[in-house]
Amino acid sequence: MAPKDATPPRDDFPVRVHDLLRERAVWVLPLILASVVVSAMTALYLASAVDPLGHVRGLPVEVVNNDRGATLGAEHLDIGSRIEAGLQASPEVSRRLRLEPVTLPEAERAMSRGRAYATVVIPPGFTASLLAQAGLPAAGASGGAATRTGDRSVQLLTNPRAGTLGVSLASGVLQPALAAASRTISAQLTAAADTTAGASTGAGTATTGGAATAGAGAGGAATQAFLANPVTVTTSQFHPPPANSALGLSAFYLALLTLMCGFLVGTLLHSTVDAALGYGTSEVGPRWTQLQPKAISRWRTLLIKWVMAAALTAVVTGLMIAIGAGAVGMDAPHPLLLWVFSWLCAASVAAGTIVLFAALGTPGQLVALLLFVYAGLASAGGTVPIEALPGFFRLLSEAEPLRQILAGDRAILYFDAQADAGLTRGAVSAAIGLLCWLALGALIVRWYDRRALHRMNPELLTYVNRAVQDYRAQSKPAEDQGPRAP
């Protein structure tokens, strides 16, 4: 047992857990920040995706009407034009889709550049084929190419490379509209067929008696089945997504990884460079380190981080492409161009993240997270197409980097790196963003320096340096003496 008069052991850490937990100030800031950030994340992400069909406006769809029409009696019929006009006049279609009448080569060029989600193609012998199938004596409705089976259906070409949800939305609007057109045409063909059948039956009875009735009955069931639904729709993909492309989503995943490369590089450089300059701490496991602060301006600190960001984003995006296209096997037909573009975009995001840290301090990380990541996810058009976003997010997408990165990645991965398929937009936007962040950072940080808003007051910095020198001077004799003998 210890002697009764023994001195109790000294407690070098007297602060207790319950002492801090009772402090209101300890709770207030984390509660406010967490509530604000989570609320903003939820509002941004869910508001953009919760009702895409209700917000879809101007979804680009091409219409190719090759129907030559046919003559029934004294009237020239063009059922293809009726379908096209009906689609244009339908409020449910025109309110959601932007229909553009074009030729087939023009439609293929648009879809080859990701400018249309689908194309409605009406074949050349469409009217003639329908009249022949209905048993109507129309000029041009018998024999040859006019009555080919393929001419009896409307073809819906979808473009999943432009976005799978956009294709789904376009198909969901077009299919009911074409079904409504089929019912309208059914009524018109049925009336014409009844009129023709009545005249033919009267003439046949006068000459051959019951033979005419028997002939009409033999073909009547098939004709009636056709007349009930004369317009059929055949759906096929125009240039399906390449293999190993995550069903057309690899561009979105790669764009998100590129954005995260820039954000993480900016965040890591802020903490590591500040720790090396003595303005931040470094903690690895149980080891805590605080270096002696260096006399350096905010502007020079920012320059150091920017230069390092340019080098590090080149490395990490190179690793990203190497792992994605090499180890994982993602389809990437232009890996070098993809790396250069990803490097430019990641460098732009990293520069912006560093500027937000320099301007706002620690809250800059939260602002960068909301601005680059969550606002980008909500407005990029990676899952929900731009045309199906609420108005605020459409406006936001014009400036958000993730949309520009996605446009360039889609062009490189799916559209043979064509400049007008989104590559020019993505590269120019990333370059402009980089220049804007550099200019904004220079203005803010140099203004801080001119106003003497230093990270550490020069007098305090001098005091800290003197204290460090004194501590080292006191510690050196003890180290020179070495450990004492027991």
XYZ file of C-alpha atoms in Angstrom:
486
model
C 0.000 0.000 0.000
C 1.113 3.528 -0.750
C 1.916 5.749 2.259
C -0.941 7.899 3.445
C 1.059 11.052 2.921
C 2.068 10.131 -0.658
C 1.422 12.857 -3.223
C -1.389 11.861 -5.638
C -0.275 11.495 -9.261
C -0.497 14.658 -11.325
C -3.134 14.681 -14.037
C -1.631 16.310 -17.122
C -5.012 16.218 -18.913
C -7.587 17.523 -16.452
C -10.369 18.225 -19.003
C -13.173 15.657 -18.685
C -15.609 14.435 -21.330
C -18.689 15.657 -19.518
C -17.124 19.087 -19.128
C -16.963 19.589 -22.877
C -20.299 17.950 -23.623
C -21.975 20.471 -21.350
C -20.585 23.381 -23.373
C -23.205 24.751 -25.757
C -20.569 26.155 -28.124
C -19.241 22.636 -28.770
C -22.630 21.555 -30.133
C -23.830 24.634 -31.988
C -21.373 24.866 -34.884
C -21.389 21.152 -35.878
C -25.181 21.060 -35.613
C -25.648 24.132 -37.802
C -23.097 23.099 -40.425
C -24.330 19.504 -40.646
C -27.948 20.600 -40.912
C -27.249 23.182 -43.610
C -25.034 20.906 -45.707
C -27.299 17.853 -45.508
C -30.373 19.960 -46.296
C -28.639 21.479 -49.313
C -27.411 18.095 -50.542
C -30.864 16.553 -50.240
C -32.621 19.475 -51.896
C -30.140 19.621 -54.778
C -29.951 15.917 -55.512
C -33.562 14.826 -55.053
C -35.263 17.934 -56.458
C -33.517 17.400 -59.789
C -34.443 13.725 -60.148
C -37.744 13.120 -58.375
C -40.072 13.866 -61.340
C -38.225 13.908 -64.693
C -41.360 13.220 -66.763
C -43.137 16.167 -65.187
C -40.283 18.538 -66.032
C -39.259 17.256 -69.448
C -39.296 20.044 -72.038
C -37.682 20.210 -75.456
C -36.277 16.670 -75.570
C -34.759 16.525 -79.088
C -36.361 13.971 -81.426
C -36.030 13.822 -85.226
C -38.893 12.949 -87.599
C -38.139 11.462 -91.031
C -41.197 11.256 -93.279
C -40.299 9.405 -96.489
C -43.895 8.433 -97.300
C -44.710 8.978 -100.983
C -48.457 8.644 -100.440
C -50.988 6.953 -102.761
C -54.142 7.838 -104.714
C -57.488 6.458 -103.599
C -60.129 7.265 -106.164
C -59.745 10.967 -106.899
C -57.969 11.737 -103.601
C -54.233 11.634 -102.904
C -53.584 10.278 -99.421
C -50.412 10.812 -97.388
C -50.856 9.012 -94.088
C -47.229 9.672 -93.137
C -47.831 13.417 -93.256
C -50.949 12.957 -91.136
C -48.930 11.143 -88.492
C -46.240 13.827 -88.526
C -48.819 16.614 -88.277
C -50.605 14.768 -85.493
C -47.412 14.480 -83.475
C -46.687 18.174 -83.926
C -50.250 19.147 -82.972
C -50.477 16.899 -79.909
C -50.017 18.959 -76.719
C -48.647 15.937 -74.874
C -45.923 15.561 -77.496
C -45.098 19.150 -78.413
C -44.951 20.175 -74.740
C -42.306 17.558 -73.962
C -40.456 16.886 -77.209
C -38.740 19.139 -79.715
C -39.661 17.473 -83.006
C -37.539 18.414 -85.992
C -38.489 17.232 -89.520
C -35.285 16.143 -91.282
C -34.020 13.722 -93.871
C -32.663 10.341 -92.825
C -28.988 11.311 -93.391
C -29.533 14.455 -91.307
C -31.112 12.392 -88.524
C -28.212 9.949 -88.556
C -25.703 12.796 -88.333
C -27.583 14.290 -85.379
C -27.704 10.979 -83.514
C -24.049 10.303 -84.356
C -23.227 13.470 -82.417
C -25.582 12.874 -79.494
C -27.972 15.655 -80.520
C -31.134 13.527 -80.616
C -32.459 10.810 -78.350
C -34.643 9.145 -80.996
C -35.829 9.364 -84.597
C -39.272 8.478 -85.967
C -38.894 7.063 -89.493
C -41.945 6.679 -91.772
C -41.034 4.460 -94.771
C -41.589 5.442 -98.451
C -44.417 3.023 -99.223
C -46.253 3.500 -95.941
C -49.580 4.840 -97.270
C -49.640 2.488 -100.263
C -48.889 -0.518 -98.062
C -51.667 0.332 -95.568
C -54.227 0.799 -98.328
C -53.246 -2.479 -99.955
C -53.484 -4.313 -96.645
C -56.920 -2.789 -96.095
C -58.051 -4.054 -99.511
C -58.563 -0.574 -100.931
C -57.996 -0.103 -104.699
C -55.386 2.653 -104.574
C -52.978 3.607 -107.302
C -49.470 2.485 -106.322
C -50.799 0.131 -103.640
C -50.195 -3.154 -105.428
C -47.031 -5.101 -106.057
C -43.369 -4.172 -105.897
C -41.732 -2.223 -103.132
C -44.933 -0.413 -102.236
C -46.362 -3.369 -100.340
C -43.250 -4.635 -98.597
C -43.867 -5.739 -95.031
C -41.299 -3.225 -93.748
C -43.293 -0.365 -95.269
C -46.257 -1.118 -93.015
C -44.592 -0.074 -89.761
C -43.158 3.120 -88.343
C -39.579 2.683 -87.170
C -38.446 4.222 -83.892
C -34.655 4.531 -83.819
C -33.331 5.117 -80.301
C -29.944 6.590 -79.410
C -28.813 5.187 -76.034
C -25.351 6.736 -76.424
C -26.959 10.113 -75.832
C -28.454 8.908 -72.516
C -30.544 5.909 -71.568
C -33.097 7.810 -69.491
C -33.527 10.374 -72.266
C -34.290 7.537 -74.661
C -36.775 6.068 -72.195
C -38.528 9.423 -71.774
C -38.718 10.018 -75.527
C -40.077 6.521 -76.147
C -42.585 6.927 -73.332
C -43.993 10.042 -75.018
C -43.871 8.766 -78.613
C -45.388 5.311 -78.126
C -48.779 6.533 -76.785
C -48.862 9.291 -79.424
C -48.284 6.797 -82.250
C -50.916 4.493 -80.741
C -53.388 7.399 -80.793
C -52.451 8.085 -84.414
C -53.115 4.427 -85.226
C -56.630 4.673 -83.770
C -57.367 7.785 -85.835
C -56.111 6.167 -89.025
C -58.039 2.990 -88.141
C -61.301 4.934 -88.165
C -60.466 6.550 -91.514
C -59.424 3.297 -93.188
C -62.425 1.443 -91.784
C -64.831 4.012 -93.209
C -63.130 3.863 -96.603
C -63.061 0.052 -96.539
C -66.762 -0.151 -95.630
C -67.656 2.161 -98.504
C -65.578 0.155 -100.970
C -66.803 -3.180 -99.644
C -70.439 -2.082 -99.974
C -69.972 -1.116 -103.606
C -68.047 -4.297 -104.404
C -70.583 -6.539 -102.679
C -73.474 -5.035 -104.648
C -71.683 -5.537 -107.935
C -70.612 -9.059 -107.061
C -74.122 -10.128 -106.080
C -75.516 -8.981 -109.401
C -73.056 -11.147 -111.333
C -72.009 -14.155 -109.278
C -74.496 -14.403 -106.465
C -73.273 -16.081 -103.275
C -69.675 -16.479 -104.476
C -68.916 -12.820 -103.672
C -70.209 -13.176 -100.132
C -68.083 -16.251 -99.563
C -64.946 -14.453 -100.839
C -65.544 -11.453 -98.586
C -65.940 -13.707 -95.580
C -62.646 -15.493 -96.283
C -60.570 -12.318 -96.106
C -62.772 -10.363 -93.716
C -61.270 -11.576 -90.429
C -57.678 -10.698 -91.357
C -58.724 -7.314 -92.732
C -60.709 -6.457 -89.638
C -57.761 -7.401 -87.401
C -55.488 -5.145 -89.430
C -57.956 -2.259 -89.445
C -58.211 -2.410 -85.648
C -54.541 -1.393 -85.374
C -53.099 -0.413 -88.757
C -49.961 1.408 -87.558
C -47.322 -0.744 -85.911
C -44.118 0.589 -84.367
C -40.777 -1.211 -84.642
C -38.130 -0.109 -82.151
C -34.416 -0.580 -82.759
C -31.207 0.968 -81.490
C -29.147 3.293 -83.651
C -25.513 2.324 -82.966
C -25.871 0.598 -79.563
C -23.385 1.571 -76.846
C -19.994 -0.105 -77.219
C -19.125 -3.183 -75.226
C -17.755 -2.605 -71.723
C -19.354 0.830 -71.509
C -21.659 0.164 -68.520
C -24.653 0.220 -70.910
C -23.803 3.763 -71.948
C -23.047 5.066 -68.423
C -19.236 4.763 -68.465
C -18.913 8.393 -69.596
C -20.875 9.561 -66.541
C -18.850 7.426 -64.140
C -15.593 8.644 -65.681
C -16.743 12.272 -65.526
C -17.595 11.887 -61.845
C -14.195 10.292 -61.147
C -12.483 13.168 -62.975
C -14.350 15.682 -60.846
C -13.406 13.808 -57.671
C -9.750 13.707 -58.757
C -9.708 17.499 -58.890
C -11.638 17.927 -55.643
C -9.472 15.460 -53.698
C -6.206 16.890 -55.030
C -7.302 20.389 -54.019
C -8.383 19.232 -50.553
C -5.238 17.186 -49.898
C -2.914 19.931 -51.106
C -4.565 22.469 -48.839
C -3.902 20.380 -45.730
C -0.467 18.990 -46.641
C 1.046 22.244 -47.900
C -0.333 24.148 -44.909
C 1.155 21.511 -42.602
C 4.543 21.816 -44.363
C 4.408 25.620 -44.015
C 3.508 25.427 -40.322
C -0.024 26.807 -40.691
C -1.707 23.454 -40.162
C -1.132 20.344 -38.126
C -0.280 16.842 -39.250
C -1.628 13.851 -37.386
C -0.814 10.280 -38.387
C -1.917 7.655 -35.907
C -0.770 8.761 -32.447
C 1.822 11.166 -33.888
C 0.840 14.839 -33.868
C 3.126 17.376 -35.549
C 3.127 21.174 -35.725
C 6.008 22.662 -37.705
C 7.441 26.121 -37.190
C 5.420 28.610 -39.304
C 7.245 30.067 -42.284
C 7.050 33.708 -43.292
C 5.187 33.400 -46.575
C 2.370 35.455 -48.072
C -1.041 34.123 -49.004
C -0.329 34.759 -52.687
C 2.859 32.682 -52.711
C 1.130 29.923 -50.797
C -1.619 29.851 -53.419
C 0.937 29.696 -56.234
C 2.648 26.714 -54.598
C -0.649 24.833 -54.353
C -1.624 25.642 -57.940
C 1.699 24.411 -59.358
C 1.491 21.211 -57.342
C -2.149 20.733 -58.388
C -1.190 20.884 -62.078
C 1.381 18.126 -61.551
C -0.706 15.919 -59.268
C -3.860 16.013 -61.395
C -1.783 14.838 -64.352
C -0.638 11.832 -62.329
C -3.973 10.856 -60.764
C -5.995 11.216 -63.983
C -3.347 9.138 -65.769
C -3.788 6.435 -63.144
C -7.556 6.704 -63.516
C -7.417 6.142 -67.291
C -4.819 3.376 -66.965
C -6.918 1.471 -64.440
C -10.229 2.086 -66.235
C -9.104 1.354 -69.792
C -6.373 -1.140 -68.888
C -7.008 -3.127 -65.729
C -10.819 -2.890 -65.703
C -11.235 -3.119 -69.484
C -13.488 -0.110 -70.076
C -13.970 0.686 -73.755
C -11.788 3.769 -74.440
C -10.955 4.264 -78.132
C -8.862 7.440 -77.597
C -6.998 6.949 -74.275
C -4.389 9.694 -74.786
C -6.977 12.320 -75.707
C -9.165 11.125 -72.845
C -6.267 11.607 -70.414
C -5.428 15.116 -71.663
C -9.065 16.174 -71.442
C -9.488 14.633 -67.979
C -6.279 16.336 -66.807
C -7.533 19.749 -67.949
C -10.909 19.261 -66.236
C -9.428 17.913 -62.991
C -6.904 20.754 -62.871
C -9.720 23.266 -63.252
C -11.683 21.723 -60.360
C -8.549 21.470 -58.188
C -7.735 25.132 -58.804
C -11.279 26.117 -57.842
C -11.201 24.014 -54.671
C -7.905 25.593 -53.615
C -9.289 29.076 -54.264
C -12.318 28.367 -52.074
C -10.015 27.221 -49.276
C -7.865 30.336 -49.697
C -10.857 32.671 -49.707
C -13.079 31.039 -47.067
C -10.748 28.932 -44.972
C -12.026 25.611 -43.613
C -15.670 26.232 -44.721
C -14.322 26.330 -48.276
C -14.285 22.540 -48.275
C -18.024 22.368 -47.629
C -18.711 25.012 -50.275
C -16.558 23.108 -52.792
C -18.359 19.868 -51.963
C -21.770 21.434 -52.576
C -20.699 23.452 -55.612
C -18.686 20.871 -57.508
C -20.070 17.513 -56.386
C -23.723 17.745 -55.363
C -24.787 20.657 -57.558
C -22.942 18.936 -60.396
C -24.671 15.601 -59.836
C -28.023 17.377 -59.799
C -27.500 19.287 -63.045
C -24.982 17.356 -65.168
C -27.497 15.325 -67.187
C -25.662 12.083 -66.426
C -28.741 10.208 -65.260
C -31.624 12.633 -65.822
C -31.235 14.483 -69.155
C -30.881 18.262 -69.107
C -34.247 18.616 -70.868
C -35.968 16.789 -67.982
C -34.558 18.980 -65.196
C -36.428 21.806 -63.440
C -35.634 25.272 -64.757
C -33.215 26.189 -61.966
C -31.057 23.129 -62.595
C -31.041 23.719 -66.353
C -29.627 27.171 -65.699
C -27.153 25.778 -63.187
C -25.954 23.174 -65.688
C -24.642 25.892 -67.994
C -21.864 26.657 -65.487
C -21.430 23.384 -63.589
C -18.149 21.635 -64.489
C -19.547 18.103 -64.273
C -21.870 18.683 -67.243
C -18.981 19.970 -69.356
C -16.780 17.036 -68.359
C -19.582 14.624 -69.245
C -20.092 16.242 -72.655
C -16.424 15.791 -73.508
C -16.248 12.225 -72.175
C -19.312 11.174 -74.192
C -17.815 12.654 -77.338
C -14.525 10.819 -76.818
C -15.969 7.481 -75.693
C -19.111 7.172 -77.846
C -18.927 9.617 -80.775
C -15.392 9.133 -82.113
C -14.056 12.287 -80.419
C -15.966 14.574 -82.790
C -15.503 18.199 -81.845
C -19.163 19.141 -82.336
C -20.388 16.128 -80.351
C -19.472 17.851 -77.086
C -15.675 17.741 -77.024
C -15.236 21.395 -77.973
C -17.821 22.471 -75.414
C -16.172 20.442 -72.667
C -12.601 21.550 -73.406
C -13.442 25.232 -73.849
C -15.591 25.284 -70.694
C -12.846 23.602 -68.647
C -10.252 26.083 -69.929
C -12.515 29.047 -69.197
C -13.267 27.668 -65.747
C -9.561 27.255 -65.026
C -8.775 30.823 -66.103
C -11.690 32.206 -64.072
C -10.576 30.406 -60.925
C -6.987 31.581 -61.384
C -8.128 35.172 -61.864
C -10.552 35.040 -58.918
C -7.965 33.479 -56.636
C -5.348 36.053 -57.573
C -7.741 38.953 -56.941
C -8.958 37.720 -53.555
C -5.642 36.550 -52.124
C -3.623 39.561 -53.268
C -6.331 41.800 -51.809
C -5.946 39.939 -48.505
C -2.197 40.558 -48.631
C -2.584 44.250 -49.471
C -4.988 44.702 -46.558
C -2.503 42.921 -44.265
C -5.019 40.140 -43.608
C -2.228 37.672 -43.003
C -2.793 34.101 -41.923
C -0.558 34.854 -38.949
C 0.224 38.356 -37.716
C 3.932 39.214 -38.326
C 4.406 40.156 -34.662
C 2.920 36.829 -33.587
C 5.025 35.025 -36.165
C 8.172 36.698 -34.751
C 7.142 35.736 -31.212
C 6.512 32.113 -32.235
C 9.859 31.884 -34.021
C 11.673 33.306 -30.988
C 9.849 30.852 -28.707
C 10.843 27.953 -30.922
C 14.489 29.059 -30.913
C 14.457 29.389 -27.132
C 12.907 25.949 -26.749
C 15.534 24.407 -29.018
C 18.307 26.193 -27.142
C 17.025 24.850 -23.825
C 16.537 21.353 -25.175
C 19.987 21.034 -26.735
C 22.034 20.933 -23.462
C 19.745 18.213 -22.101
C 20.223 16.205 -25.279
C 24.013 16.687 -25.169
C 24.211 15.388 -21.594
C 22.483 12.192 -22.627
C 20.488 9.964 -20.298
C 21.462 10.004 -16.673
C 22.636 6.807 -14.949
C 20.098 5.290 -12.598
